[in-house]
Tab-separated table of C-alpha atoms in Angstrom:
chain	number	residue	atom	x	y	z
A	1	UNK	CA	-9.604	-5.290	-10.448
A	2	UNK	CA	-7.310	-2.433	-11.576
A	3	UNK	CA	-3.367	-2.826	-10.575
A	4	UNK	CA	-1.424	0.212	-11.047
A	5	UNK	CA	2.180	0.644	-10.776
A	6	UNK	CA	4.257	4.025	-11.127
A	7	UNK	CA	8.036	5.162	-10.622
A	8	UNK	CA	8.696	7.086	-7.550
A	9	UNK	CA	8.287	10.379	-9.675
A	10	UNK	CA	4.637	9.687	-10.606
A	11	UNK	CA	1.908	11.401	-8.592
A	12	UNK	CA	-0.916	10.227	-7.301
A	13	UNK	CA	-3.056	12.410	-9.195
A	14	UNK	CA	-1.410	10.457	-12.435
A	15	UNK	CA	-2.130	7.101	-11.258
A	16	UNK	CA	-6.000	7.911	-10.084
A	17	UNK	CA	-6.089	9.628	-13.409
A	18	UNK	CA	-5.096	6.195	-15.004
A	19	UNK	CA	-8.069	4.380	-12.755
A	20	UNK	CA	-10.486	7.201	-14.414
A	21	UNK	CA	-9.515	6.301	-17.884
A	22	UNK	CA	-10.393	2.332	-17.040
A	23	UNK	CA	-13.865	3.485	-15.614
A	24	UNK	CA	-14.428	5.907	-18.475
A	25	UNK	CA	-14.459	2.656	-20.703
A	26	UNK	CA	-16.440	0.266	-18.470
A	27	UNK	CA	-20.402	0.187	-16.898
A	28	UNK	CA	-21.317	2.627	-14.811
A	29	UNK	CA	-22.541	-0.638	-13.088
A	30	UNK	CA	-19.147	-2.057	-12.822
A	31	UNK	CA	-17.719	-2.950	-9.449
A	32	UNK	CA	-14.276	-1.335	-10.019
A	33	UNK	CA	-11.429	-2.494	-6.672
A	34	UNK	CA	-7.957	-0.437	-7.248
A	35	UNK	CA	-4.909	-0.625	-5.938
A	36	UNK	CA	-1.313	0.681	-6.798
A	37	UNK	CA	2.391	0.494	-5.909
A	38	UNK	CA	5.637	1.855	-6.551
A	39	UNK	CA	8.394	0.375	-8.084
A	40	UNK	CA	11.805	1.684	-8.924
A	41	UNK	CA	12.501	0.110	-12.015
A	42	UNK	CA	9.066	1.325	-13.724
A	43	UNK	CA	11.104	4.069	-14.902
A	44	UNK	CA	8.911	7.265	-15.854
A	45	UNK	CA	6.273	4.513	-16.499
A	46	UNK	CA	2.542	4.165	-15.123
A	47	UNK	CA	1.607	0.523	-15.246
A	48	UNK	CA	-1.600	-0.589	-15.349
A	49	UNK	CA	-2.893	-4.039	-15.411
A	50	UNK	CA	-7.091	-4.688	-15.732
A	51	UNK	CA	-8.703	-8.024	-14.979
A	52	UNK	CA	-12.365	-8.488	-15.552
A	53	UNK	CA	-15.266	-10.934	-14.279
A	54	UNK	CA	-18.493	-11.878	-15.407
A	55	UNK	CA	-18.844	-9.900	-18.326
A	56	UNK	CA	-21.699	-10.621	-20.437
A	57	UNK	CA	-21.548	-11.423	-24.275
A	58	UNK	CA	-23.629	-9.398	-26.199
A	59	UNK	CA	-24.555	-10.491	-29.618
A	60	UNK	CA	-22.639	-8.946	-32.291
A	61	UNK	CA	-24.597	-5.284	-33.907
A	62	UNK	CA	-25.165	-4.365	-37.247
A	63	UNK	CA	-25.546	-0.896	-39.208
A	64	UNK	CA	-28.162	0.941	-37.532
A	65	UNK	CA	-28.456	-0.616	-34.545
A	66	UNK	CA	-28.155	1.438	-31.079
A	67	UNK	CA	-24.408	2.264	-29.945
A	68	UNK	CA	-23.817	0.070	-26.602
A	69	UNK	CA	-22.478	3.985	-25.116
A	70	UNK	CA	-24.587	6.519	-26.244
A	71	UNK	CA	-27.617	5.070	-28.257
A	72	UNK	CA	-27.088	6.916	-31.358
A	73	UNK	CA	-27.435	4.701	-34.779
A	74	UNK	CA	-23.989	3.140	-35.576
A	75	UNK	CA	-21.708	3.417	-38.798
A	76	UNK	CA	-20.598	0.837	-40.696
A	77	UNK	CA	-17.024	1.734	-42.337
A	78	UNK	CA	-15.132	-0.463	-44.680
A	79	UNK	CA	-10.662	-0.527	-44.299
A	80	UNK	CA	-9.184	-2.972	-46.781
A	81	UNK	CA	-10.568	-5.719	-46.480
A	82	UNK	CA	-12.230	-5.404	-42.715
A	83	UNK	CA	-15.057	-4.071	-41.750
A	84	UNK	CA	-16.427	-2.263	-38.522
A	85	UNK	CA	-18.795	-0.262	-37.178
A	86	UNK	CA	-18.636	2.715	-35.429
A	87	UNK	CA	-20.422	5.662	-33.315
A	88	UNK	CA	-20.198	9.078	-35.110
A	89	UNK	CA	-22.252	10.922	-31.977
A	90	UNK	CA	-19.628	9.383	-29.251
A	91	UNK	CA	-16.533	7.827	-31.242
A	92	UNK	CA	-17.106	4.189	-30.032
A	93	UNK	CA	-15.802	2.257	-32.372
A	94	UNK	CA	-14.018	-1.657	-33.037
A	95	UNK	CA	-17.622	-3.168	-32.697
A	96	UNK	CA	-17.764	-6.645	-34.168
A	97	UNK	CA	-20.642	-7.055	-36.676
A	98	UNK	CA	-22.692	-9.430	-37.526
């Protein structure tokens, strides 16, 4: 379920625009329902709220192992004293490891 809420100013191209940006970063399987509203105190603000179902836990990946977007072999990059991996080929990155 995707919520959006704009200002009166907003147009609906910028609020359908947000909706793209949430199904840019979910399945192509994924059941997306949308709706939106507009409120007069979001002042020049767009809104948007996201709550998920039945998502499935993958197991965490390692160095090398497919990227869950593209398939390409994932980084692993080292920032203080965290660590992560990453997709050079499609920039997915924040992937818990193992």
């Amino acid at each position: 379920l995707v919520d959006v809420v704009v200002d009166p100013d907003t147009s609906i191209t910028a609020a359908t625009d947000g909706i793209g940006r949430v199904r840019d970063r979910i399945g192509a399987d994924a059941n997306v329902i949308w709706g939106g509203a507009v409120d007069e105190s979001a002042n020049a603000e767009l809104l948007v709220r996201v709550v998920v179902a039945d998502v499935r836990y993958d197991p965490p990946l390692a160095a090398g192992d497919p990227c869950p977007r593209c398939g390409a072999s994932l980084s692993a990059y080292t920032f203080g004293a965290s660590e992560t991996l990453s997709c050079d080929a499609c920039g997915y990155s924040g992937i818990g490891m193992r």
